[in-house]
Tab-separated table of C-alpha atoms and ligand atoms in Angstrom:
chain	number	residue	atom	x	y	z
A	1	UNK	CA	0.000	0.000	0.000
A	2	UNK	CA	1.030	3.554	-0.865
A	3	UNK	CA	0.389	6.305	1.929
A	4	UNK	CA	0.753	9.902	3.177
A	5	UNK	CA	1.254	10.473	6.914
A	6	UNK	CA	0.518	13.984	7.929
A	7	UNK	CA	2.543	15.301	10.922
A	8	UNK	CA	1.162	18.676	13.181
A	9	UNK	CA	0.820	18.718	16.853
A	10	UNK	CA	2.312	14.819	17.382
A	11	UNK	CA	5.859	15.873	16.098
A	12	UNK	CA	8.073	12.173	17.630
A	13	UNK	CA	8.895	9.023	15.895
A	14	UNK	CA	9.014	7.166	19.239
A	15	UNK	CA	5.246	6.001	21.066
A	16	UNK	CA	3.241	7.491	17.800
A	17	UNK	CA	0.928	4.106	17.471
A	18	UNK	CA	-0.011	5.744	14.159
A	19	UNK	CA	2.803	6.413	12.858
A	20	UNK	CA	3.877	2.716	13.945
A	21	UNK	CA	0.549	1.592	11.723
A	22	UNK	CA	1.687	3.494	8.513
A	23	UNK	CA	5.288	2.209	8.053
A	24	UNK	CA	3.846	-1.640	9.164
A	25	UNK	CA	0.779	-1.286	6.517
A	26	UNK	CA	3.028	0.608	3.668
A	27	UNK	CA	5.491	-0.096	1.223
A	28	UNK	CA	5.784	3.294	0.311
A	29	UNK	CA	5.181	6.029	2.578
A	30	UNK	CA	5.485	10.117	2.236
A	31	UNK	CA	6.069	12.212	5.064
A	32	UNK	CA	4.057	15.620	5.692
A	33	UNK	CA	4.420	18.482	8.582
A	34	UNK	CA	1.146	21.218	7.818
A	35	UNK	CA	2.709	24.293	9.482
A	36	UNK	CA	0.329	25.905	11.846
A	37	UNK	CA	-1.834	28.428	10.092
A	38	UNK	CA	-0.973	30.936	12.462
A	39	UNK	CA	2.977	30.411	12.977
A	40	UNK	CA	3.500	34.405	11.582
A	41	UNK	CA	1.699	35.330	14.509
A	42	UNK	CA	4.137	33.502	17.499
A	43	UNK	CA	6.320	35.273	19.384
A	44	UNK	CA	9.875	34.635	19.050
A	45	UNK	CA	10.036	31.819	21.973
A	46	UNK	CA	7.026	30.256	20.601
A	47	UNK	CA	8.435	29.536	17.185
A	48	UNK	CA	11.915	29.156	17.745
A	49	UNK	CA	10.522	26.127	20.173
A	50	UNK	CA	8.440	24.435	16.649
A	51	UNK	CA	11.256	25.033	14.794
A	52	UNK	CA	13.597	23.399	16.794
A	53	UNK	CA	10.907	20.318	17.099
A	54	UNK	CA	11.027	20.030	13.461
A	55	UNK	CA	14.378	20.458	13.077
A	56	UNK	CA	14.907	17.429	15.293
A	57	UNK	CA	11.799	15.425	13.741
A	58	UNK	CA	13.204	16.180	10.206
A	59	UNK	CA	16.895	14.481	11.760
A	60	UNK	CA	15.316	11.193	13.019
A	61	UNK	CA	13.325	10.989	9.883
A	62	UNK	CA	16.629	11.619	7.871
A	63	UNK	CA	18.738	8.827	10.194
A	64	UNK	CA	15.611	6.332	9.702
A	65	UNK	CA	15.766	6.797	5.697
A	66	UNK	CA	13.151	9.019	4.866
A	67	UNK	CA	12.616	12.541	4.170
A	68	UNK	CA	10.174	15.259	5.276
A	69	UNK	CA	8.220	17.716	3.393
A	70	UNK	CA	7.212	20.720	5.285
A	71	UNK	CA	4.257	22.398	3.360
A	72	UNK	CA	1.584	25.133	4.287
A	73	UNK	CA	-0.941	22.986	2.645
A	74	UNK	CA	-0.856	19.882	0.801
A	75	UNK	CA	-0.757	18.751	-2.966
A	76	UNK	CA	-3.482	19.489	-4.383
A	77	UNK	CA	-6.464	17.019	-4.996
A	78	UNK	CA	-5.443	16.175	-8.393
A	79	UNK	CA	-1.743	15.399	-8.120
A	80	UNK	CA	-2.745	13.465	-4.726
A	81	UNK	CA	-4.801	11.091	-6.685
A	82	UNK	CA	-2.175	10.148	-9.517
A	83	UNK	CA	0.247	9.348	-6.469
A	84	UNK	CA	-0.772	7.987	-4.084
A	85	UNK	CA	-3.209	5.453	-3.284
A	86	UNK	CA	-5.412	7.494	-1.040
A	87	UNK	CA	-4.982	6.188	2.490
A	88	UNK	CA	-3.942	9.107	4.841
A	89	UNK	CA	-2.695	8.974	8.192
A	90	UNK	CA	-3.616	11.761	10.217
A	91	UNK	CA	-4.485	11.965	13.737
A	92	UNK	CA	-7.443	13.391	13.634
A	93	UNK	CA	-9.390	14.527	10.277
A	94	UNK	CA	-8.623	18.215	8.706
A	95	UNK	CA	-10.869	19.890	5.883
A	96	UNK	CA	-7.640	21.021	4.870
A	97	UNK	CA	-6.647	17.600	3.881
A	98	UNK	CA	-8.054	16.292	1.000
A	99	UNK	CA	-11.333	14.176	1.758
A	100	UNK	CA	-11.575	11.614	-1.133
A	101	UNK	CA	-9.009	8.879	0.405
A	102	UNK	CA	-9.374	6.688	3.381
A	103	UNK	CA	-8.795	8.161	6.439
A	104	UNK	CA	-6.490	6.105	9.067
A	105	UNK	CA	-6.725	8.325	12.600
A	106	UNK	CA	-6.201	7.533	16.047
A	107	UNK	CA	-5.951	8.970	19.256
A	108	UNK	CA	-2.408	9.914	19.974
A	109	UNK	CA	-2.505	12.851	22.899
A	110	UNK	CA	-4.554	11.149	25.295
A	111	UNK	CA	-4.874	8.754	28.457
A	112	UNK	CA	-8.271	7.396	27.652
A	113	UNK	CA	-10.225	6.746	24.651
A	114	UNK	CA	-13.905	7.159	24.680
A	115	UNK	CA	-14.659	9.810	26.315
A	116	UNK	CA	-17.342	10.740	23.978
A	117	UNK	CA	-19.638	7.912	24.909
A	118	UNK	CA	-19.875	7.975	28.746
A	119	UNK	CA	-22.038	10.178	30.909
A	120	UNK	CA	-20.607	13.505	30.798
A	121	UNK	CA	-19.606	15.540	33.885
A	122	UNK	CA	-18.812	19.249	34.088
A	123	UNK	CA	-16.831	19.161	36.864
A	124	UNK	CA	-13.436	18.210	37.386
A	125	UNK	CA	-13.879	15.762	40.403
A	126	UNK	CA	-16.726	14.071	38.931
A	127	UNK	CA	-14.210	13.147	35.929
A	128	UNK	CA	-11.802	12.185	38.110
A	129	UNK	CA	-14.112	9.692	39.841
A	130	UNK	CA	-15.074	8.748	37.059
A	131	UNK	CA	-11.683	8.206	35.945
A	132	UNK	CA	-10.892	6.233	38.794
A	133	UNK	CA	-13.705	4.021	38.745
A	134	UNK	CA	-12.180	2.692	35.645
A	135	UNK	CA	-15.144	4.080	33.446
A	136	UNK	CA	-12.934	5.519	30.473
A	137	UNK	CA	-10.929	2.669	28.508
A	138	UNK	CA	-7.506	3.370	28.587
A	139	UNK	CA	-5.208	4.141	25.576
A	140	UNK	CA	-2.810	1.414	26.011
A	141	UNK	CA	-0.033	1.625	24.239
A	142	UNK	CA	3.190	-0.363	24.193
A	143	UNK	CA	6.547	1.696	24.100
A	144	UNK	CA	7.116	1.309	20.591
A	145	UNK	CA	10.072	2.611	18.293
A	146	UNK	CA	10.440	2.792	14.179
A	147	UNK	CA	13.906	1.685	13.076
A	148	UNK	CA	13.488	2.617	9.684
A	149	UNK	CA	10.927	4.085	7.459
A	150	UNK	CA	9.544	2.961	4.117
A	151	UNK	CA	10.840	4.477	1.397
A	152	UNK	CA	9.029	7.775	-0.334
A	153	UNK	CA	5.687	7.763	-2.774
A	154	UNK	CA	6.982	10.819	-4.113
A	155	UNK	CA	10.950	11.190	-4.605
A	156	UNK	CA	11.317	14.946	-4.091
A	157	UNK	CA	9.428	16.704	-1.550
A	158	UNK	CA	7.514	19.841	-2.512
A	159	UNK	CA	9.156	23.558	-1.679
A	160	UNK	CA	11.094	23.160	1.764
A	161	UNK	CA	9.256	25.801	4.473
A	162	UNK	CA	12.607	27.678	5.351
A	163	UNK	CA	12.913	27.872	9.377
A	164	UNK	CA	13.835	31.401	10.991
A	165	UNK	CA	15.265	29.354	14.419
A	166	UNK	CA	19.140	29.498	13.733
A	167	UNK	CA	17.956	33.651	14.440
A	168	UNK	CA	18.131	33.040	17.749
A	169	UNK	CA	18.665	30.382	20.291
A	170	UNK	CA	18.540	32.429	23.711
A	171	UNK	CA	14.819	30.296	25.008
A	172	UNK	CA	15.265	28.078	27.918
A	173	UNK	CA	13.862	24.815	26.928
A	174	UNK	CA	15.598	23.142	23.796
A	175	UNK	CA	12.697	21.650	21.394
A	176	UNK	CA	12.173	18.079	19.974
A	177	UNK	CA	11.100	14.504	20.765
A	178	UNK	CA	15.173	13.695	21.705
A	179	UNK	CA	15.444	16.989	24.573
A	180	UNK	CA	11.960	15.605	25.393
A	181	UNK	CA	13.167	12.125	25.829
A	182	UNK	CA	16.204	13.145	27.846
A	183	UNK	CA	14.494	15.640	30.102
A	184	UNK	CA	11.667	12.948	30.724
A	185	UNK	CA	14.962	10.412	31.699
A	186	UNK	CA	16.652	13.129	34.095
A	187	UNK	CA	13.584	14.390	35.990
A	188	UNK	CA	12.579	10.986	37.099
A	189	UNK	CA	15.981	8.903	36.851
A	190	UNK	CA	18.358	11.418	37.626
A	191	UNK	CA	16.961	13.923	39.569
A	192	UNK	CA	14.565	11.717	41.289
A	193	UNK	CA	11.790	14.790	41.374
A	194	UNK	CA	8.408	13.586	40.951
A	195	UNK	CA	9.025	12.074	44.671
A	196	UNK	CA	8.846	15.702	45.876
A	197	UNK	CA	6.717	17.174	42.895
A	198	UNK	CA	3.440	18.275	45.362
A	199	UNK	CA	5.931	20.349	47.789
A	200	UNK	CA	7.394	22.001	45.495
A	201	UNK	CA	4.588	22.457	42.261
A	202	UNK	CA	3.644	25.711	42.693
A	203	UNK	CA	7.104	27.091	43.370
A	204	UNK	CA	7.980	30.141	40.846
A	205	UNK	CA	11.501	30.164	40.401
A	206	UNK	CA	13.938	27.548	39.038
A	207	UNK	CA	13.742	24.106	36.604
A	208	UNK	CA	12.652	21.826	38.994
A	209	UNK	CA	9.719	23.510	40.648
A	210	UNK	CA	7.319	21.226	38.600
A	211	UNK	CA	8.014	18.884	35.318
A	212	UNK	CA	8.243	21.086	32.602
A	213	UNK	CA	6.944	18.318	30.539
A	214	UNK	CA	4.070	20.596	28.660
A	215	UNK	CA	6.216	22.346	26.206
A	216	UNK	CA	6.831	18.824	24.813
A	217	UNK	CA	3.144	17.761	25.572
A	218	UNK	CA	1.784	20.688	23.748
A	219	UNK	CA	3.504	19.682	20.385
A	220	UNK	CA	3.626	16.262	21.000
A	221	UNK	CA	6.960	15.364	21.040
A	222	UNK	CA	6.341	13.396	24.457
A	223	UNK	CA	2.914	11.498	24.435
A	224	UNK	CA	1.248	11.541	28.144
A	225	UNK	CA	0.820	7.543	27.917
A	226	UNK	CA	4.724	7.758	27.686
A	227	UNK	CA	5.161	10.055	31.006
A	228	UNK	CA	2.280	8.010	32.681
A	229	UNK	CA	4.140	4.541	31.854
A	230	UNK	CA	7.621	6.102	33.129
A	231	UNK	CA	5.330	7.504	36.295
A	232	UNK	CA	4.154	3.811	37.138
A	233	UNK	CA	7.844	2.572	36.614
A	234	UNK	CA	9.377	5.302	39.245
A	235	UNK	CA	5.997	4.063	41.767
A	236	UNK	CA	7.349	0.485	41.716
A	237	UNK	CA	11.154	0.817	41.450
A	238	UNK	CA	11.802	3.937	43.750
A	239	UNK	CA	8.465	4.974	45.739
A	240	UNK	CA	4.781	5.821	45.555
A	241	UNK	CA	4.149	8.714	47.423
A	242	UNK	CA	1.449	11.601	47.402
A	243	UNK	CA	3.781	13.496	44.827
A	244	UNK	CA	4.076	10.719	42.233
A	245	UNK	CA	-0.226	10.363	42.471
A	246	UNK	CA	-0.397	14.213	41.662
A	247	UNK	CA	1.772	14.539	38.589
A	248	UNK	CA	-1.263	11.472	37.456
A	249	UNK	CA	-3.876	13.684	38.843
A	250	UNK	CA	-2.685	16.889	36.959
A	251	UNK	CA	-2.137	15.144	33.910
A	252	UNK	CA	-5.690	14.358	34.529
A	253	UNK	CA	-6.673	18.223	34.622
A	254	UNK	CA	-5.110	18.370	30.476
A	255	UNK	CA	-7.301	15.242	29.902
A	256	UNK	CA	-10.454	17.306	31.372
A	257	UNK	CA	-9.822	20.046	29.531
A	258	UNK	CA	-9.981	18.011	26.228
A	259	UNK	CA	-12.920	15.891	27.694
A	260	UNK	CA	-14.952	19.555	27.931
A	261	UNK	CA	-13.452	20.830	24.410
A	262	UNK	CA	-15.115	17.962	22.805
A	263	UNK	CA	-18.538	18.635	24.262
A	264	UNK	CA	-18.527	22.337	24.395
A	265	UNK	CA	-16.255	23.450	21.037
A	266	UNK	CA	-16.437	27.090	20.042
A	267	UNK	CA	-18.217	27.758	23.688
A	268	UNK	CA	-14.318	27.773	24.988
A	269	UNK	CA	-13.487	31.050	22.733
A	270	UNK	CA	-16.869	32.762	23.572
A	271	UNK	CA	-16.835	35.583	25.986
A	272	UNK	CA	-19.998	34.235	27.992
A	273	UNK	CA	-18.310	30.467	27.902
A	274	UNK	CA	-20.833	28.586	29.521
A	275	UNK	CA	-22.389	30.826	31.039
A	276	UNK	CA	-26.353	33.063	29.419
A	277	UNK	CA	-24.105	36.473	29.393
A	278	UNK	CA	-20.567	37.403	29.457
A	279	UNK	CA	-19.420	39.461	32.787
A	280	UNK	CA	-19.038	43.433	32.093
A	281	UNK	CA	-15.812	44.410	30.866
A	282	UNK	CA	-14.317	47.450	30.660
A	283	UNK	CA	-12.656	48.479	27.095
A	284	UNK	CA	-8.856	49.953	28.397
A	285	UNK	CA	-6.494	49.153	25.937
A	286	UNK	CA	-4.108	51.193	27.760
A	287	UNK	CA	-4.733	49.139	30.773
A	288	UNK	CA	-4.282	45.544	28.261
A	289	UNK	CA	-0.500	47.210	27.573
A	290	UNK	CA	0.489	47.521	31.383
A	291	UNK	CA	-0.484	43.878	31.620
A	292	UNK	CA	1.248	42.801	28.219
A	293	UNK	CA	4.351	44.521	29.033
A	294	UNK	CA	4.849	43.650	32.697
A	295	UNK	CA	4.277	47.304	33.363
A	296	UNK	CA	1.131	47.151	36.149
A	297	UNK	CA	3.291	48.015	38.969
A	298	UNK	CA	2.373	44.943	41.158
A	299	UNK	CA	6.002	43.318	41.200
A	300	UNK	CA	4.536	39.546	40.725
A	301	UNK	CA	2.723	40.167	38.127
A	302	UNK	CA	4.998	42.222	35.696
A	303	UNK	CA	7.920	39.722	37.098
A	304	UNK	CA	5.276	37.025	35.516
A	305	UNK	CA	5.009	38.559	32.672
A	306	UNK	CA	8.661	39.642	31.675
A	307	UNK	CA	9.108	35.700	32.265
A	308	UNK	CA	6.699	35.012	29.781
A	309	UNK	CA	7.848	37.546	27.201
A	310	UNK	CA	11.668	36.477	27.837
A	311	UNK	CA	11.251	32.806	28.020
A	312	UNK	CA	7.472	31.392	26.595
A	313	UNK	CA	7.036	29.628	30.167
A	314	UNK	CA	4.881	30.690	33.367
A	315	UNK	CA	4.951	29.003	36.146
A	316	UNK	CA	1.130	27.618	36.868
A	317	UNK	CA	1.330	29.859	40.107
A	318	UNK	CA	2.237	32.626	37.915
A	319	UNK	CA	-0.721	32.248	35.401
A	320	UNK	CA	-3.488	32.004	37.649
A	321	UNK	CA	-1.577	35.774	39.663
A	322	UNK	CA	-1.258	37.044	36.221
A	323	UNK	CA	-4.885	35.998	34.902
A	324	UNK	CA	-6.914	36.823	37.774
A	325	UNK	CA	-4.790	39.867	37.955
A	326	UNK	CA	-6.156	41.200	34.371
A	327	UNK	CA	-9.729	39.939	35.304
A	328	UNK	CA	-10.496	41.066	38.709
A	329	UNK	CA	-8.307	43.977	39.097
A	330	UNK	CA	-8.177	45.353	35.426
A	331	UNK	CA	-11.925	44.097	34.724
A	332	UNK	CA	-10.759	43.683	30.916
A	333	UNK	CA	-12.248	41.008	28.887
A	334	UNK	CA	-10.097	37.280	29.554
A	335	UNK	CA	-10.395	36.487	26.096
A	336	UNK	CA	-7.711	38.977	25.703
A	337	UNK	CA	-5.906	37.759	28.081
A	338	UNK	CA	-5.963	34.028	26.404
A	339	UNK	CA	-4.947	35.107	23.367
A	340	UNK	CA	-1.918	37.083	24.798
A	341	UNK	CA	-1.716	33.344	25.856
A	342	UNK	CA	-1.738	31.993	22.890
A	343	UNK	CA	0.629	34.231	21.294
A	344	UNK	CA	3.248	33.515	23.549
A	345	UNK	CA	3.275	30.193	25.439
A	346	UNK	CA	5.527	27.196	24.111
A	347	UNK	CA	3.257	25.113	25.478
A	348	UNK	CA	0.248	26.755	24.507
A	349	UNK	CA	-2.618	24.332	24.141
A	350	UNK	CA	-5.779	25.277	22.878
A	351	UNK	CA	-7.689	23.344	25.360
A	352	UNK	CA	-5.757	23.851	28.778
A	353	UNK	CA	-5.091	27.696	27.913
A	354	UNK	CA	-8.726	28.188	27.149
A	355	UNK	CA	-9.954	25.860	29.636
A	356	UNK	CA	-8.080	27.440	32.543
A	357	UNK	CA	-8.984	31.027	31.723
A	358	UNK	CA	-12.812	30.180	31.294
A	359	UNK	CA	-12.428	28.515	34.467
A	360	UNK	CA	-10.696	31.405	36.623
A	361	UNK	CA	-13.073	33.940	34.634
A	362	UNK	CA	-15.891	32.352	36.200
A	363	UNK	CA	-17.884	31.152	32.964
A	364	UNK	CA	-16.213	27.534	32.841
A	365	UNK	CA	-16.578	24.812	35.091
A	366	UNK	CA	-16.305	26.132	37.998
A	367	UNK	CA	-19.511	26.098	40.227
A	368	UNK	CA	-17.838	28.905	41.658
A	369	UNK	CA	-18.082	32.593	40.923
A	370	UNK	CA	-14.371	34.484	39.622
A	371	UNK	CA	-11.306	32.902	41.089
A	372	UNK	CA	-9.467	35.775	43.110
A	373	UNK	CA	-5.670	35.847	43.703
A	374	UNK	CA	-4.315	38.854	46.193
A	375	UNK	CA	-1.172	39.493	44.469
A	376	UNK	CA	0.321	40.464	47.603
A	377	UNK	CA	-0.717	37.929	49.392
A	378	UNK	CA	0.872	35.096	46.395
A	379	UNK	CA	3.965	37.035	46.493
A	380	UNK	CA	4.337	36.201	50.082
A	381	UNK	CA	3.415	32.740	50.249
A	382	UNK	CA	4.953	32.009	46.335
A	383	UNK	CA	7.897	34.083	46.594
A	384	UNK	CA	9.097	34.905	50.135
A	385	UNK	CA	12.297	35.899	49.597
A	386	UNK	CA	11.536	38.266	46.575
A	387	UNK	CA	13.960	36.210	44.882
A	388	UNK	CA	12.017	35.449	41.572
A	389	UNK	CA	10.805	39.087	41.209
A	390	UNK	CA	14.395	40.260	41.398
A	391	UNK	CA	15.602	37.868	38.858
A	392	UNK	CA	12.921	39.607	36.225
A	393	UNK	CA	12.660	42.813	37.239
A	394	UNK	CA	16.065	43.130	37.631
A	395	UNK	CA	17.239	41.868	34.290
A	396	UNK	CA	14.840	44.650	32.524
A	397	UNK	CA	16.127	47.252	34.959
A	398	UNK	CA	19.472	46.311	33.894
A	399	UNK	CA	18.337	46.622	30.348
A	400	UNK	CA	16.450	50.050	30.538
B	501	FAD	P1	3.257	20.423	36.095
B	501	FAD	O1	2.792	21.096	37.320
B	501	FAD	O2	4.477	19.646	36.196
B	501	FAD	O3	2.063	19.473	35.621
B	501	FAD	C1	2.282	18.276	34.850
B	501	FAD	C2	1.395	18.335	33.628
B	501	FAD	O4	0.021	18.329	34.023
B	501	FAD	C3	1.583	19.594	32.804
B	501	FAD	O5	2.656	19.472	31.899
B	501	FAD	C4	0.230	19.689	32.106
B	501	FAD	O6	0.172	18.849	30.985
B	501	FAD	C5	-0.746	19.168	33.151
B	501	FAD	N1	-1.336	20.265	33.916
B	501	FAD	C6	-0.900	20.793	35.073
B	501	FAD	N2	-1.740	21.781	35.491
B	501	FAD	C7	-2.703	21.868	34.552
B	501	FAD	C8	-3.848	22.691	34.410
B	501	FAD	N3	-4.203	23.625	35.310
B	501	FAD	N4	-4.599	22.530	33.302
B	501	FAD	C9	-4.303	21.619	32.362
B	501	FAD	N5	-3.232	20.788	32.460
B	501	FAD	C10	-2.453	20.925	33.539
B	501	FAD	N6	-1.066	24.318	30.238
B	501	FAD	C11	-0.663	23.990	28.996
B	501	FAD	O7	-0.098	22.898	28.826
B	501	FAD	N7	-0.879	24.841	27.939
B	501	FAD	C12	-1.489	26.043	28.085
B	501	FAD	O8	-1.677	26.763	27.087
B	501	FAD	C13	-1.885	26.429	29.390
B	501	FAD	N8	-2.461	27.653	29.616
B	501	FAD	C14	-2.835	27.995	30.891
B	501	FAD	C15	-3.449	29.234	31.128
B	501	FAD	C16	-3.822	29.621	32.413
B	501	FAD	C17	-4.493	30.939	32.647
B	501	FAD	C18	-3.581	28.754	33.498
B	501	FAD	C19	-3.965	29.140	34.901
B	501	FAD	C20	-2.995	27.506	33.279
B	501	FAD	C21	-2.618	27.107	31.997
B	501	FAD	N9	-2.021	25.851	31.754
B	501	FAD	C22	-1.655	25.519	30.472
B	501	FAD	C23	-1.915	24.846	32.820
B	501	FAD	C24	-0.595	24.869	33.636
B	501	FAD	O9	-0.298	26.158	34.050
B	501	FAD	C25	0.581	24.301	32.834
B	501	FAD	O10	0.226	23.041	32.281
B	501	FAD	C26	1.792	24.076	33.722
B	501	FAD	O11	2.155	25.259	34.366
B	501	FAD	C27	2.926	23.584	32.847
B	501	FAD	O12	4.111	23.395	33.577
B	501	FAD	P2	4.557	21.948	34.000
B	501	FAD	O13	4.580	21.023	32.846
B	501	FAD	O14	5.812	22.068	34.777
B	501	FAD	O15	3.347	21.520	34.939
């Protein structure tokens, strides 16, 4: 059989059941990446992160035989037809991709399966329970590896999308499935961390505060089955503890998020969310810029927010200050807010970044009314020694 595989947010070779599929059911076998639609629109962190996931996806790929064609769409209908023989692997269906083959897809960013046809909950505990109770069939997957790939349908790949990352190279996480692999390795095997991980979680400062593992969630260069399977390893070789159940119970929070995306879509993006009308905003866009440029004032937040500009990451402490910050004190609309988000976070991820600021907006799936975080208050508890503010507001002050 003759197929096309198309790559976008599940960028490994390694644990990619689908991927696995396509090389054992093809002789012949061409290799896509669709570039994001909106990849113009990153900031610098943001991109240079992709590109340096690509980069390395391109270099297994290469080492395993094959080649990869980076494309902004894909060939068009006709030529698709005379070459190949119209099964596409994809993990999830695209009206961008043409519709007339057979579709392979499977689930390859999740814990569980089929969600879609139990009961659905609205609230986060209730899933969990439910979880627990063993309702959701589990995506089992066995670690699996490609040696090689088949050879090409196609011998030259279309127009090569030129990457801008060798610009710069100043972010602190290094993209790709192999940095993904090896930080996945050091934080349990090395650095022994997830035995400590529900002390220390919503610490500010540092790389060892919490996982770090989203980056490489968010574009799928580590699957969650494969941080799940190395959790259960580290529970029976070096200890179960409270710490190791929470990094299970947060990766449950990511599944939740999906779980609610597929039953309320375009409701995440809507000002109201869930809820009959949105809350009353006030229109400042001076107000918006303070926020964006770490300029409010209240040293937590713009130290936040210089981290985010500087680096793509926020600590999940820092995001909920920063968030409820921009709703409750600046009364401006979250959606903003998200897609500041958006724009900015290497692991941004359409469902947990529009998930969480539904949810501390008040018009998610929280029973409760808007989450409130006293700034001051955080600092003190989050950052008693000052020590994270000084590192950010410092550097700028050294700058200005
Ligand atoms: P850890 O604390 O080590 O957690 C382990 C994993 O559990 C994370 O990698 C993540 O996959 C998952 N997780 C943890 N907390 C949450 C949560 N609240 N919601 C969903 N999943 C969670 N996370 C993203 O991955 N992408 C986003 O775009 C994103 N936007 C956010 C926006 C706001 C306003 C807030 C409050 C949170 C957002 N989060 C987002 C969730 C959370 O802040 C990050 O997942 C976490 O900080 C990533 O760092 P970590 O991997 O070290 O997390």
């Amino acid at each position: 059989m003759k197929g096309l595989f198309v790559f976008r947010q599940d960028l490994r070779c390694h644990d990619h059941p689908l991927l696995l599929r396509a090389v054992n059911e093809c002789e012949q076998l061409d290799l896509f990446l669709l570039v994001p639609k909106d990849l113009e629109r990153w900031a610098q962190a943001r991109r240079v992160f992709w590109d340096q996931s690509v980069q390395d996806l391109q270099q297994q790929i290469s080492d395993k035989g094959s080649s990869l064609s980076i494309v902004t769409s894909l060939p068009n209908t006709r030529i698709y037809d005379v070459c190949y023989a119209s099964t596409i692997f994809s993990y999830n269906e695209d009206k961008e991709i043409p519709k007339d083959g057979t579709w392979i897809t499977e689930v390859v960013d999740q814990l569980f399966h089929d969600y879609q046809i139990k009961p659905m909950t609205q609230q986060f505990t209730s899933f969990r329970k439910q979880v627990e109770e063993g309702l959701y069939s589990r995506a089992s997957i066995p670690e699996s590896s490609i040696e090689s790939l088949p050879p090409r349908v196609t011998q030259n790949p279309p127009v090569a999308f030129s990457m801008k990352s060798k610009e710069c190279d100043s972010i602190l996480f290094k993209g790709g499935e192999r940095a993904a692999r090896a930080h996945l390795k050091q934080y349990f095997w090395e650095r022994r961390l997830a035995s400590t991980y529900k002390e220390t979680r919503n610490e500010m400062l540092g790389a060892n505060f919490s996982t770090k593992f989203s980056p490489y969630l968010a574009l799928g260069c580590l699957s969650p089955l494969a941080i799940e399977r190395e959790l259960k390893l580290y529970e029976k070789e070096v200890e179960k503890n409270e710490s190791t159940y929470w990094i299970f119970f947060e990766l449950l929070w990511r599944e939740f998020f999906r779980v609610m995306y597929q039953k309320y879509g375009i409701a995440f993006f809507r000002k109201r969310g869930l809820k009959e009308a949105p809350p009353i905003f006030v229109n400042d866009g001076e107000l918006f810029e303070k926020w964006c440029t770490g300029q409010t004032g209240v040293d937590i937040v713009d130290a936040c927010m210089k981290e985010l500009l500087a680096t793509g990451y926020m600590s999940n402490r820092g995001r909920q200050i920063v968030a409820s910050y921009l709703i409750n004190e600046y009364n401006l609309d979250w959606t903003l807010g998200a897609s500041f988000f958006e724009k900015h976070l290497i692991d941004y991820d359409v469902y947990s970044n529009w998930g969480n600021w539904m949810y501390l907006a008040g018009v998610g799936f929280d029973p409760r009314p808007r989450r409130w975080f006293d700034p001051e208050k955080q600092a003190k508890i989050y950052d008693p020694r000052g020590e994270f503010r000084e590192l950010w507001l410092s550097s700028y002050r050294e700058k200005d």
